[in-house]
CSV table of C-alpha atoms in Angstrom, one decimal:
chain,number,residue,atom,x,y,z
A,55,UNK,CA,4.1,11.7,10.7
A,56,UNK,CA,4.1,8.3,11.9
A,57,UNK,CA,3.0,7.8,15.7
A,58,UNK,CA,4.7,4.2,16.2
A,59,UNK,CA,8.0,5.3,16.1
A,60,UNK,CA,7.2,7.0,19.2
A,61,UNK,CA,7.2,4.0,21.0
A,62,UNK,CA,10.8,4.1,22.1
A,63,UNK,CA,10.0,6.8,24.6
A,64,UNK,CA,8.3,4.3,26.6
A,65,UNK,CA,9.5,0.7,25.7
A,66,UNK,CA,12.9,0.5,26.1
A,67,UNK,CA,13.6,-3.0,24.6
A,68,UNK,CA,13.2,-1.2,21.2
A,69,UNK,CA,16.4,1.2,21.8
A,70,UNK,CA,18.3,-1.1,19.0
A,71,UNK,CA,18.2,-0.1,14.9
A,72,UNK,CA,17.1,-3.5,14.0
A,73,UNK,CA,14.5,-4.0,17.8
A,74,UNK,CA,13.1,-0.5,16.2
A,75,UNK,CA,13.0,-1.5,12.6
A,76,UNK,CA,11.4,-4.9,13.5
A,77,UNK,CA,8.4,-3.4,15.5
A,78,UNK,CA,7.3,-0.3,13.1
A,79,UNK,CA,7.3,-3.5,10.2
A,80,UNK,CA,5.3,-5.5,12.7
A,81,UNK,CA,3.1,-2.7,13.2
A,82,UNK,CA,2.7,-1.8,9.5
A,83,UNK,CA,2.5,-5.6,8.5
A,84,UNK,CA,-0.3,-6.2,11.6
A,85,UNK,CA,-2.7,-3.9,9.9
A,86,UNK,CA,-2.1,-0.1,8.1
A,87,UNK,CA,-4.8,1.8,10.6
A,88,UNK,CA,-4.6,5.0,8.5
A,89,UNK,CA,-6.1,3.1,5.6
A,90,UNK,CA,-10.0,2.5,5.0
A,91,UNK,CA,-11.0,-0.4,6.9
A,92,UNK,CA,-13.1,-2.9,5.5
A,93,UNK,CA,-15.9,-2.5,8.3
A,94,UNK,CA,-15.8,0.7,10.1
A,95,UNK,CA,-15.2,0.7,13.5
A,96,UNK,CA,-18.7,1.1,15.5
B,71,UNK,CA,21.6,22.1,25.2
B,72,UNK,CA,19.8,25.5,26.4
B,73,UNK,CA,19.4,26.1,23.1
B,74,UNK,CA,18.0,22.9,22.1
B,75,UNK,CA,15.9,23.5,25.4
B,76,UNK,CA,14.4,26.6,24.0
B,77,UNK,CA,13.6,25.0,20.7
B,78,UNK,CA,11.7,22.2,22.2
B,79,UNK,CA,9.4,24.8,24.8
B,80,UNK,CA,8.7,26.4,21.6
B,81,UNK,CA,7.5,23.5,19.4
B,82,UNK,CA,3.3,23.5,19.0
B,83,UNK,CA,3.0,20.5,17.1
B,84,UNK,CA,5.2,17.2,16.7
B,85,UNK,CA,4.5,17.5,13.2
B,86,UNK,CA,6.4,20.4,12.6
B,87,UNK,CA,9.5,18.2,13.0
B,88,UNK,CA,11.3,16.3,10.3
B,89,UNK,CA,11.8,12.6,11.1
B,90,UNK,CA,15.7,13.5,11.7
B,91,UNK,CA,14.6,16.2,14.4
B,92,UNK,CA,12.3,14.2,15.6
B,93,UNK,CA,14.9,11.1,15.5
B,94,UNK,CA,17.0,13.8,17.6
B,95,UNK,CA,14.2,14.5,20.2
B,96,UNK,CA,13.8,11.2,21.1
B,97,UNK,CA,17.2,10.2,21.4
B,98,UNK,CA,17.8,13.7,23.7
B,99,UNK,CA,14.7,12.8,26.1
B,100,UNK,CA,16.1,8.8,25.9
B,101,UNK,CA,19.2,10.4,27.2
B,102,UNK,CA,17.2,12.7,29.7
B,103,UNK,CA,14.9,10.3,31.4
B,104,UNK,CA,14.6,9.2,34.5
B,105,UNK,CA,12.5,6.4,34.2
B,106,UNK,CA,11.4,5.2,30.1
B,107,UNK,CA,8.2,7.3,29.4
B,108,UNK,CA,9.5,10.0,31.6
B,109,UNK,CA,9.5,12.3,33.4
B,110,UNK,CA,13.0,13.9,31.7
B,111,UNK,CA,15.6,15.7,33.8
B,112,UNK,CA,17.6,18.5,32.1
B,113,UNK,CA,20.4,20.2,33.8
B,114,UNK,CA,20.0,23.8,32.7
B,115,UNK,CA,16.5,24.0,32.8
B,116,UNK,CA,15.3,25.8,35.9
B,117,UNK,CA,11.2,25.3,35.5
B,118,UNK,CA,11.1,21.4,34.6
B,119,UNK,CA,7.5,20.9,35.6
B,120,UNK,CA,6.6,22.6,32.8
B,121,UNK,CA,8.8,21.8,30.3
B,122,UNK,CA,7.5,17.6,30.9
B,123,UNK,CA,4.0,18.9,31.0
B,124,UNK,CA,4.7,20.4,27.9
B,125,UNK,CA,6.2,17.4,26.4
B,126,UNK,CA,3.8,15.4,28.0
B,127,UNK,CA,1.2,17.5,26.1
B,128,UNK,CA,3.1,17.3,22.6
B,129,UNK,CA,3.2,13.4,22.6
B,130,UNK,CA,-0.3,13.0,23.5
B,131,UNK,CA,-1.7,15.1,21.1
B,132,UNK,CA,-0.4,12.5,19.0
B,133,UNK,CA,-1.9,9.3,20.5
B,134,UNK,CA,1.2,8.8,22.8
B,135,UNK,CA,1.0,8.4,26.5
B,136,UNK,CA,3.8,8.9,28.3
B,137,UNK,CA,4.1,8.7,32.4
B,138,UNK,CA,1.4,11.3,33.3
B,139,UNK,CA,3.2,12.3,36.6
B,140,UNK,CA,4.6,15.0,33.9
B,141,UNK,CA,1.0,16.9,34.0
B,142,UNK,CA,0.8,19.8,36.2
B,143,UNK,CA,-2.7,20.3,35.2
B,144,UNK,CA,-5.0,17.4,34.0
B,145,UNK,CA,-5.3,16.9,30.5
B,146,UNK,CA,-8.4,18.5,28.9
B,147,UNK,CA,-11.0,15.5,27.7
B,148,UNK,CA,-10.6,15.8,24.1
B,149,UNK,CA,-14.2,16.6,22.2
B,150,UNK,CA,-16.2,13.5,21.3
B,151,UNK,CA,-16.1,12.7,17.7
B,152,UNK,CA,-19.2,13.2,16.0
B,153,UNK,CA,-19.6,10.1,13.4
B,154,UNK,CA,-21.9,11.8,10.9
B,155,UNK,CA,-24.1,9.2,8.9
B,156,UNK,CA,-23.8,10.6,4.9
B,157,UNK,CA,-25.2,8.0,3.2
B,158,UNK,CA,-26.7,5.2,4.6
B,159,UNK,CA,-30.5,4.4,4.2
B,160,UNK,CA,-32.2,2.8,6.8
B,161,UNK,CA,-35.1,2.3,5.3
B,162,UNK,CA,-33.2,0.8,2.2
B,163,UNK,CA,-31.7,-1.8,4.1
B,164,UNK,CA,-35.3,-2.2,6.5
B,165,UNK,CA,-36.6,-3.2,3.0
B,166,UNK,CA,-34.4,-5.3,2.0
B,167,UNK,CA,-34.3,-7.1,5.4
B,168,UNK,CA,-38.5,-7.5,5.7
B,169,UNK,CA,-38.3,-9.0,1.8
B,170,UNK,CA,-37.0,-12.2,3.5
B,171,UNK,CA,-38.5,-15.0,4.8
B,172,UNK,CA,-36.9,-16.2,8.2
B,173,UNK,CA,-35.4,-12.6,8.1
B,174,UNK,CA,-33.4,-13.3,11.7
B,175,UNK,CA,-31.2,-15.2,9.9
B,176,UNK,CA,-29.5,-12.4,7.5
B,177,UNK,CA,-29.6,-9.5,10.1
B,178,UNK,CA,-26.1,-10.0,11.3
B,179,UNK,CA,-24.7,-9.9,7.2
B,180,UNK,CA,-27.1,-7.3,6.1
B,181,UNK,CA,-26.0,-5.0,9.4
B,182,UNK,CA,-22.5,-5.4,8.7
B,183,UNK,CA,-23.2,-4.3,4.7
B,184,UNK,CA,-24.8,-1.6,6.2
B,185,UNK,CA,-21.8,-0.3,8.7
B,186,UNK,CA,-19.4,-0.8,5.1
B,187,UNK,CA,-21.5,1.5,3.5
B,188,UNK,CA,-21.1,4.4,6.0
B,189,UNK,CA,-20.4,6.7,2.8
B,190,UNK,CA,-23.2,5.6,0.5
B,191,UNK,CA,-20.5,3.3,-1.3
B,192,UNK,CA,-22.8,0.5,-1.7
B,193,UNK,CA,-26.2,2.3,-1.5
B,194,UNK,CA,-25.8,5.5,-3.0
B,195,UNK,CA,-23.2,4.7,-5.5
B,196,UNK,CA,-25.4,5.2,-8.7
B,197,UNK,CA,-27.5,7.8,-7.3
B,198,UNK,CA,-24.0,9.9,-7.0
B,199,UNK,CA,-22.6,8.8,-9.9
B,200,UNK,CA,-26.1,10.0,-11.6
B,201,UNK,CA,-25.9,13.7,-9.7
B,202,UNK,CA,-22.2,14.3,-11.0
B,203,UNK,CA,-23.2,13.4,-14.4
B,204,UNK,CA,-21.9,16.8,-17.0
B,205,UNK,CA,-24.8,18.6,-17.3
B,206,UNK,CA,-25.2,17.7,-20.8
B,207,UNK,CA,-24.8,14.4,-20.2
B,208,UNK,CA,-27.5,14.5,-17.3
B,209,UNK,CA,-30.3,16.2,-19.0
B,210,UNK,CA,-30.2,13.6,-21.8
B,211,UNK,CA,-31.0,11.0,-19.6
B,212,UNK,CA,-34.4,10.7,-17.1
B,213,UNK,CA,-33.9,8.2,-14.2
B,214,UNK,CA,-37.0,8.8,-11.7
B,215,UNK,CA,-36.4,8.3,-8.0
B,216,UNK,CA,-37.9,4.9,-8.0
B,217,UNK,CA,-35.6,3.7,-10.7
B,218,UNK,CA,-32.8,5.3,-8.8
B,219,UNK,CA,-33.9,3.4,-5.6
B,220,UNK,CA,-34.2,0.0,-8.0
B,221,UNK,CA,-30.3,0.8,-8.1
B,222,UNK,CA,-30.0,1.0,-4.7
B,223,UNK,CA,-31.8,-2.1,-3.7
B,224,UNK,CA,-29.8,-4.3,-6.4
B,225,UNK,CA,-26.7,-3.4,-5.2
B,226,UNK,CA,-27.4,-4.0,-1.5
B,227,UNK,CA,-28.8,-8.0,-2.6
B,228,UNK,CA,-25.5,-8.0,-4.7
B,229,UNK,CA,-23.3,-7.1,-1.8
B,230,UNK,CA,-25.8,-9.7,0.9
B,231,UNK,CA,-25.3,-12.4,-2.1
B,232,UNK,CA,-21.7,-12.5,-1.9
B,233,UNK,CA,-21.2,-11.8,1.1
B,234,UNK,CA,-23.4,-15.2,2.1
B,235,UNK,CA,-21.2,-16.7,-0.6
B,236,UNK,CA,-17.9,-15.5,0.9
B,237,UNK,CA,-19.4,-16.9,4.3
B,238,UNK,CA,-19.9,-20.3,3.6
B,239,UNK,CA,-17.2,-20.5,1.5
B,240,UNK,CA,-14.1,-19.7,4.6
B,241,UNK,CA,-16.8,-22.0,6.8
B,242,UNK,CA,-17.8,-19.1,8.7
B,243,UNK,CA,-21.3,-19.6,8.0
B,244,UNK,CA,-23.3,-22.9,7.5
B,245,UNK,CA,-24.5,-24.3,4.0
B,246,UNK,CA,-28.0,-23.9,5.3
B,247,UNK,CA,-27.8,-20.5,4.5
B,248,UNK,CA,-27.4,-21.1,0.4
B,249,UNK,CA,-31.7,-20.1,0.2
B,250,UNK,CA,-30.5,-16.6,0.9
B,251,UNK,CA,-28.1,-16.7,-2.3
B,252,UNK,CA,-30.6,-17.6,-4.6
B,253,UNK,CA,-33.3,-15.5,-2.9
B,254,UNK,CA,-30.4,-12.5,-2.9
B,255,UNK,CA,-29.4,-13.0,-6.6
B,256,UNK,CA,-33.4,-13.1,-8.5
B,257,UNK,CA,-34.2,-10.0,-6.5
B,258,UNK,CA,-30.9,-8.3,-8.1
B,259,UNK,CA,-32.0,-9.5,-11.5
B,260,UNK,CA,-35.7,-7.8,-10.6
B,261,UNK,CA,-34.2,-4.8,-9.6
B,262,UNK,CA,-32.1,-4.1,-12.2
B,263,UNK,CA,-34.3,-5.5,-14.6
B,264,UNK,CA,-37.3,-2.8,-13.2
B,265,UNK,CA,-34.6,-0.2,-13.4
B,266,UNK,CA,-34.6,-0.7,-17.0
B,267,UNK,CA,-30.8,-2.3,-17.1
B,268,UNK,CA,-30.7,-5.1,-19.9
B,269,UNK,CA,-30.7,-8.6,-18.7
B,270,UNK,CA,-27.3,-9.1,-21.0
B,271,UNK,CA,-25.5,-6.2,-19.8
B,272,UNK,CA,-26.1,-8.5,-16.0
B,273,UNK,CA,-25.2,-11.9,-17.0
B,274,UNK,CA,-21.9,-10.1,-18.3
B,275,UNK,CA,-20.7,-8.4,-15.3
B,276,UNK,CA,-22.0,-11.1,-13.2
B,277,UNK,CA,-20.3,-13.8,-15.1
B,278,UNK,CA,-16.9,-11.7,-14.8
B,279,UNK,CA,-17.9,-12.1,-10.9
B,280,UNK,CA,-18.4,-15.3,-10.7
B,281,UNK,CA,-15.2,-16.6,-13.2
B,282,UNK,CA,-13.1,-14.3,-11.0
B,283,UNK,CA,-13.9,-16.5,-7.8
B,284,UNK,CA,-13.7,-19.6,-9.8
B,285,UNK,CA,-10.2,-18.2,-10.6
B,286,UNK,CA,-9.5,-17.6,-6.9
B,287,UNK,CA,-10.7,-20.1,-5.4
B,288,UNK,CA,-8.8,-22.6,-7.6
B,289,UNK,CA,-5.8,-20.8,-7.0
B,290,UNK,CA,-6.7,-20.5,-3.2
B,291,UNK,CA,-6.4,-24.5,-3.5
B,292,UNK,CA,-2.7,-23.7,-4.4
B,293,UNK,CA,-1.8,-22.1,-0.9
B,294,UNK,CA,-2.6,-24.2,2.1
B,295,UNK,CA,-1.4,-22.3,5.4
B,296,UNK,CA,-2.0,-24.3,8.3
B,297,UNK,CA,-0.5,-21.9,11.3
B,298,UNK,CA,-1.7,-24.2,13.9
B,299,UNK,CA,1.3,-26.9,12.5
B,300,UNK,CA,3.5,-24.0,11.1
B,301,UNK,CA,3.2,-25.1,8.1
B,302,UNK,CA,2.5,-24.0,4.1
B,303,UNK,CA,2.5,-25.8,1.3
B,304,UNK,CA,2.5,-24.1,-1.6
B,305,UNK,CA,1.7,-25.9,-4.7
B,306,UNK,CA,2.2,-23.4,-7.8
B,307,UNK,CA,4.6,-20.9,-8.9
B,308,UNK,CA,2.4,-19.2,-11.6
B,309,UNK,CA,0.2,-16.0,-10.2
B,310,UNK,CA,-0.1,-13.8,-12.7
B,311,UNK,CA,-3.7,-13.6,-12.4
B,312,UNK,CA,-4.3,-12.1,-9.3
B,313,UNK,CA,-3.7,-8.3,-10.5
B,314,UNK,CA,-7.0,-8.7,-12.7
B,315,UNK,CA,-8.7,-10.4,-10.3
B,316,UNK,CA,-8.9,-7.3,-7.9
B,317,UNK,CA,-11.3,-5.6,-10.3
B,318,UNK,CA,-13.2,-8.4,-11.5
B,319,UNK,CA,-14.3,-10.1,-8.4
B,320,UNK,CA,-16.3,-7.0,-7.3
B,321,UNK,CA,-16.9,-5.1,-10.7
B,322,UNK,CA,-21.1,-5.9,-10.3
B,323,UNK,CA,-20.9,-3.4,-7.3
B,324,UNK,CA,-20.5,-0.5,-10.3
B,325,UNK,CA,-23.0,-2.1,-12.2
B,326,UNK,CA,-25.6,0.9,-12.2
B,327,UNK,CA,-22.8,4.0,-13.4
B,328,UNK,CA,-22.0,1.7,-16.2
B,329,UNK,CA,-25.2,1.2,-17.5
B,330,UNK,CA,-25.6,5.1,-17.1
B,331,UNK,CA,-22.8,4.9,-19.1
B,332,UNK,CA,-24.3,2.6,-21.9
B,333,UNK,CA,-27.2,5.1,-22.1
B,334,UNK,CA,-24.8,7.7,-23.4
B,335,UNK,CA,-22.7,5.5,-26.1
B,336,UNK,CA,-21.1,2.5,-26.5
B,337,UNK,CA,-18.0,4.3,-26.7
B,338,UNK,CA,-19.0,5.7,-23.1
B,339,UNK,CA,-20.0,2.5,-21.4
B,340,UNK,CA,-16.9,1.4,-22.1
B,341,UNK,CA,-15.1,4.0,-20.5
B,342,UNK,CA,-17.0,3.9,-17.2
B,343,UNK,CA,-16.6,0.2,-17.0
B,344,UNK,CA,-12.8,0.8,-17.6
B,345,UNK,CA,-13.0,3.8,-14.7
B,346,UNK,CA,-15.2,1.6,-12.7
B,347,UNK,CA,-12.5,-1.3,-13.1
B,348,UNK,CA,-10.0,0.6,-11.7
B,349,UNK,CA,-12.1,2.3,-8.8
B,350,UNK,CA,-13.0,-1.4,-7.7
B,351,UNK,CA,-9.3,-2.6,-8.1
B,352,UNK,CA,-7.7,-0.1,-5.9
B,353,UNK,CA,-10.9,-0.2,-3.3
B,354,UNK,CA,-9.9,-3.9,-3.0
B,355,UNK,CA,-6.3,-3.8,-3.0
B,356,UNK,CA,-6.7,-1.1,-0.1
B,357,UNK,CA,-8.5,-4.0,1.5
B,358,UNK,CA,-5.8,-6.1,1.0
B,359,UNK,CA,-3.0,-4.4,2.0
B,360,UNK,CA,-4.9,-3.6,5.3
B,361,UNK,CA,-5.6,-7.5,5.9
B,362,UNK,CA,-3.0,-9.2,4.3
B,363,UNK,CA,-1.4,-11.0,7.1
B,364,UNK,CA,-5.1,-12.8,7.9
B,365,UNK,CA,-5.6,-13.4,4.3
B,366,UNK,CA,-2.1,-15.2,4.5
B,367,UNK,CA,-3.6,-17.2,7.3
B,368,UNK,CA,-6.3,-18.0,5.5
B,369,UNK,CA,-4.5,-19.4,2.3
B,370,UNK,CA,-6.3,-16.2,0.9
B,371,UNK,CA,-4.1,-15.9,-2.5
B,372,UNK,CA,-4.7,-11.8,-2.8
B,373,UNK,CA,-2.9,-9.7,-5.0
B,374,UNK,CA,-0.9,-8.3,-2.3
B,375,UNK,CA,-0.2,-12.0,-1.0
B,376,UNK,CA,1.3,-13.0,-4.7
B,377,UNK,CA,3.2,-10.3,-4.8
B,378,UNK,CA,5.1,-10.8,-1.7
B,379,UNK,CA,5.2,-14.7,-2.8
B,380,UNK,CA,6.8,-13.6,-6.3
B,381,UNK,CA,9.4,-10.8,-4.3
B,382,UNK,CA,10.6,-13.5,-2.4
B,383,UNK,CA,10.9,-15.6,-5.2
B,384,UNK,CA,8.5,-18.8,-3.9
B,385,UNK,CA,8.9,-22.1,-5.8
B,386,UNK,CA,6.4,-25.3,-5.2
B,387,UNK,CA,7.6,-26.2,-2.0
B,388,UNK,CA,6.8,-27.0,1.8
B,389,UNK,CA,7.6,-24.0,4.3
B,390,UNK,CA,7.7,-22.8,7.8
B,391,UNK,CA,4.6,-20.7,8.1
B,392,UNK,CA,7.0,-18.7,11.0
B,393,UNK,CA,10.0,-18.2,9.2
B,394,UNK,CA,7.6,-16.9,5.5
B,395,UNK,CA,5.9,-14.3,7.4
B,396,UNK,CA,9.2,-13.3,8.5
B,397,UNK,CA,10.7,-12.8,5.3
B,398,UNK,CA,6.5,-11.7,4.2
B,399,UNK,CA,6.7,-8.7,6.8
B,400,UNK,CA,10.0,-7.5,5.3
B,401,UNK,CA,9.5,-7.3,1.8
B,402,UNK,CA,6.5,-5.8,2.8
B,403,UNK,CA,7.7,-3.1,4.8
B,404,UNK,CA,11.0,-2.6,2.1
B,405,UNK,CA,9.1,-2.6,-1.3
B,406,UNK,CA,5.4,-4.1,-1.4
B,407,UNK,CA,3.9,-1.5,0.7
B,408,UNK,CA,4.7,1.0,-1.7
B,409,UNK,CA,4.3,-0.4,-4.9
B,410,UNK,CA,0.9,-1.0,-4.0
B,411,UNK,CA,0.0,3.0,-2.5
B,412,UNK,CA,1.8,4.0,-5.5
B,413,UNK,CA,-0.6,1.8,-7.9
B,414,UNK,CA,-3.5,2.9,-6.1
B,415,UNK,CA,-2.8,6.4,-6.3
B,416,UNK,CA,-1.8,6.1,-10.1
B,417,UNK,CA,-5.2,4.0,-10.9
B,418,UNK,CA,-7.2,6.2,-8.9
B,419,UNK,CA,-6.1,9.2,-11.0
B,420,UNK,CA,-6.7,7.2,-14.3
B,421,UNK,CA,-10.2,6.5,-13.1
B,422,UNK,CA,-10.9,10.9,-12.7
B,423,UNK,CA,-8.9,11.1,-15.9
B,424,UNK,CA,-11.3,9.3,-17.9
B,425,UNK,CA,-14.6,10.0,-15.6
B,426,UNK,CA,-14.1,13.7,-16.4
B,427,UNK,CA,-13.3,13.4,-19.7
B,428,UNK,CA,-16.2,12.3,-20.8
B,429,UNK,CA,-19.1,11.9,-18.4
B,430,UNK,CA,-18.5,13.7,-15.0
B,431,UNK,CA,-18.4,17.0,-14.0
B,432,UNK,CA,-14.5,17.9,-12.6
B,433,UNK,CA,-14.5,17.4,-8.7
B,434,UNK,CA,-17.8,16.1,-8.4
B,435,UNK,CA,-19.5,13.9,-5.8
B,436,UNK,CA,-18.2,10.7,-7.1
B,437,UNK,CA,-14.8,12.0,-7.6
B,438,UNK,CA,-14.7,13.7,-4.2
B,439,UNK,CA,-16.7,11.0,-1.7
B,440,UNK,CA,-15.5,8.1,-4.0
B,441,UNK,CA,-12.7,7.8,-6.0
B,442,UNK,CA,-10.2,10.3,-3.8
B,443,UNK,CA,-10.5,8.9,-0.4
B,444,UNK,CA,-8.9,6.1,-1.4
B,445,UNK,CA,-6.1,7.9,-2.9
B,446,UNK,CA,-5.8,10.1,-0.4
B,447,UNK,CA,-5.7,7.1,2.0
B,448,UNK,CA,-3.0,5.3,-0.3
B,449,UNK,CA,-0.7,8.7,-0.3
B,450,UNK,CA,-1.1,8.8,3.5
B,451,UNK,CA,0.0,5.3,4.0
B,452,UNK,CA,3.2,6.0,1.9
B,453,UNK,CA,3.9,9.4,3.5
B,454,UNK,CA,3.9,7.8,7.2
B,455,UNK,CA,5.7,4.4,5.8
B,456,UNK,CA,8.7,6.8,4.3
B,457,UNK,CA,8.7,8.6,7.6
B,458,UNK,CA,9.3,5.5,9.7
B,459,UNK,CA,11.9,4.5,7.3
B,460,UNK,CA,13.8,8.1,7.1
B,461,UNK,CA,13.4,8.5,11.3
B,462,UNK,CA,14.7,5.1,11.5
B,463,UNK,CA,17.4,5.9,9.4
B,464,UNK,CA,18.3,9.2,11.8
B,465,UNK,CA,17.6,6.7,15.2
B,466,UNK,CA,21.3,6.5,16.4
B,467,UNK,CA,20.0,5.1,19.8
B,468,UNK,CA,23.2,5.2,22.5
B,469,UNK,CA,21.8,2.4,24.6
């Protein structure tokens, strides 16, 4: 499952269809953290 | 709602929900809360300390924090994560660092090589490659540990070379440091050489190297992003190219199964290098997809970049660099996103396919440490992606 979806619970401002579509493609665009990184996190 | 009361108590895991039930959770503690984040008040339910700890519990075991005055007991300290080191020789990179003069100067690249190669990607790569060889296969050929080191060494000056290169070239590093590249690339051609790899099989795979940054960086000259003004200017239509480019810009790193492979046959050089291509295509475009939006910055013209220009249907033309990101993000999210997982996975399985038919043993090292990771990784991305879009789908927020 996907864990930024959850973000409604706690951030109201994203209780729309199109507040909540625009911030999981924001969070997918900004950077996919369940693929390999380049550079590993230390 | 005592029922749907019951069945929350008696969920372990968020994953056991669909994103429609989970759509329906969220939406019922939305409707529940007292303040956003919680805690949640439910009419029926008589113990409701302990059915927001339990909540509490179910989101945090997923990353999300919600308004911890839901606890009635602390929240165990999860176990520390025990980052175990597979592959990485420090005394590799130690001897590669004490072969330069003014050695200061290259610590900072060569450290971050060595943190990419967590795995043994960069180091070990032949040396696995060599121990999944097909037993047949393996006991024709005699590679002794110092020519398997030679491999290891040439690949780590390969990856410092163009990494220096790739440095000065975004202006992230000064010219000053162009010694290093020459330095870097005779001690690959040494090490190879004393490995016993063929000084034209080198010049090939390097040339494809070098002609494939030629090609990007002429093309790079096409896209110039200045975010600072909001502004692109884009100066060509045609990007066909960038698809072949993936594989070719790093296809040197898989220089040492290949000439494994040339050892065998022609016939089976030739099918490592076209395994290899595709192992180094997907590794990058995995890369890319991850960075894309700093690549865009950067005027970076990836083949996840030219793809979203060519969705959207780009002509020669002056932009807003706002309002292309915009339109970037979305055909991102709707179709780019999982075009690319899709081709990674589909490569990926090409590259076993051919590996195992002829040279490897089935689920070897290579297969397991190298090549599946990243389809595993590409098959996650898509599985999460089509859950966000099916929960979104469900979200009938009242609010």
């Amino acid at each position: 499952m996907s864990t930024n979806a959850l973000d409604v619970l706690t951030d109201p401002t994203l209780r729309s269809n199109e507040a909540l579509r625009q911030h999981l493609l924001n969070k997918t665009a900004s950077g996919t953290p369940w693929l390999i990184a380049e550079v590993p996190a230390e | 709602m005592q029922k749907i009361l019951k069945k929350i108590s008696g969920i372990q895991s968020l994953d056991e929900l669909t994103p429609s039930e989970l759509a329906n959770f969220i939406q019922l503690l939305i409707a529940s809360e007292i303040k956003p984040g919680g805690p949640y008040e439910f009419n029926a339910v008589k113990d409701l300390n302990l059915l927001n700890d339990h909540i509490y519990r179910l989101f945090a075991a997923k990353g999300k924090k919600l308004n911890p005055e839901m606890l009635t007991t602390p929240l165990e300290p999860s176990a520390p994560v025990v980052k175990m080191n597979t592959g990485t020789s420090v005394s590799l990179y130690m001897s590669v660092l004490e072969s330069f003069p003014y050695p200061h100067n290259i610590k900072a690249v060569l450290e971050k090589i060595q943190k990419t190669d967590e795995h043994g990607e960069i180091s070990r790569i032949t040396l696995i490659f060599f121990n999944s060889l097909k037993k047949e296969c393996a006991s024709a050929l005699s590679l002794s540990p110092k020519t398997l080191e030679n491999y290891s060494l040439a690949n780590i000056y390969t990856w410092l070379a163009y990494s220096l290169i790739d440095n000065i070239l975004d202006n992230d590093m000064d010219s000053l440091m162009l010694p290093f590249v020459s330095m870097a690339q005779r001690k690959i051609v040494d090490k190879y050489t004393s490995a016993g790899v063929e000084i034209a099989l080198i010049e090939t795979l390097f040339e494809e190297v070098d002609s494939a940054n030629i090609k990007e960086l002429t093309l790079r000259k096409k896209i110039e992003v200045n975010v600072g003004k909001n502004h692109v200017v884009i100066h060509t239509d045609d990007f066909n190219d960038t698809e072949k480019l993936l594989a070719e810009k790093s296809i040197a790193h898989a220089l040492g199964p290949i000439h494994i492979g040339s050892l065998m046959s022609t016939q089976c050089q030739a099918t490592v290098r076209a395994a290899m291509l595709l192992y180094c295509s997907s590794r990058q475009l995995n890369d890319d997809l991850h960075d894309w939006m700093e690549d865009f910055a950067n005027g970076q013209p990836t083949f996840v970049i030219t793809s979203l220009l060519k969705q959207l249907s780009i002509n020669e033309g002056s932009y807003e660099y706002v309002h292309l990101l915009k339109h970037m993000k979305d055909i991102y999210w709707e179709n780019v996103l999982e075009h690319c997982c899709t081709k990674i996975q589909k490569d990926i399985q090409e590259a076993i396919n051919l590996l195992e038919s002829t040279i490897l043993e089935k689920n070897s090292d290579f297969t397991t440490s190298f090549l599946e990771p990243i389809a595993n990784s590409a098959r996650e991305a898509l599985q999460k992606h089509e859950f966000e879009k099916s929960f979104l789908k469900n979200f009938r927020p009242s609010q």
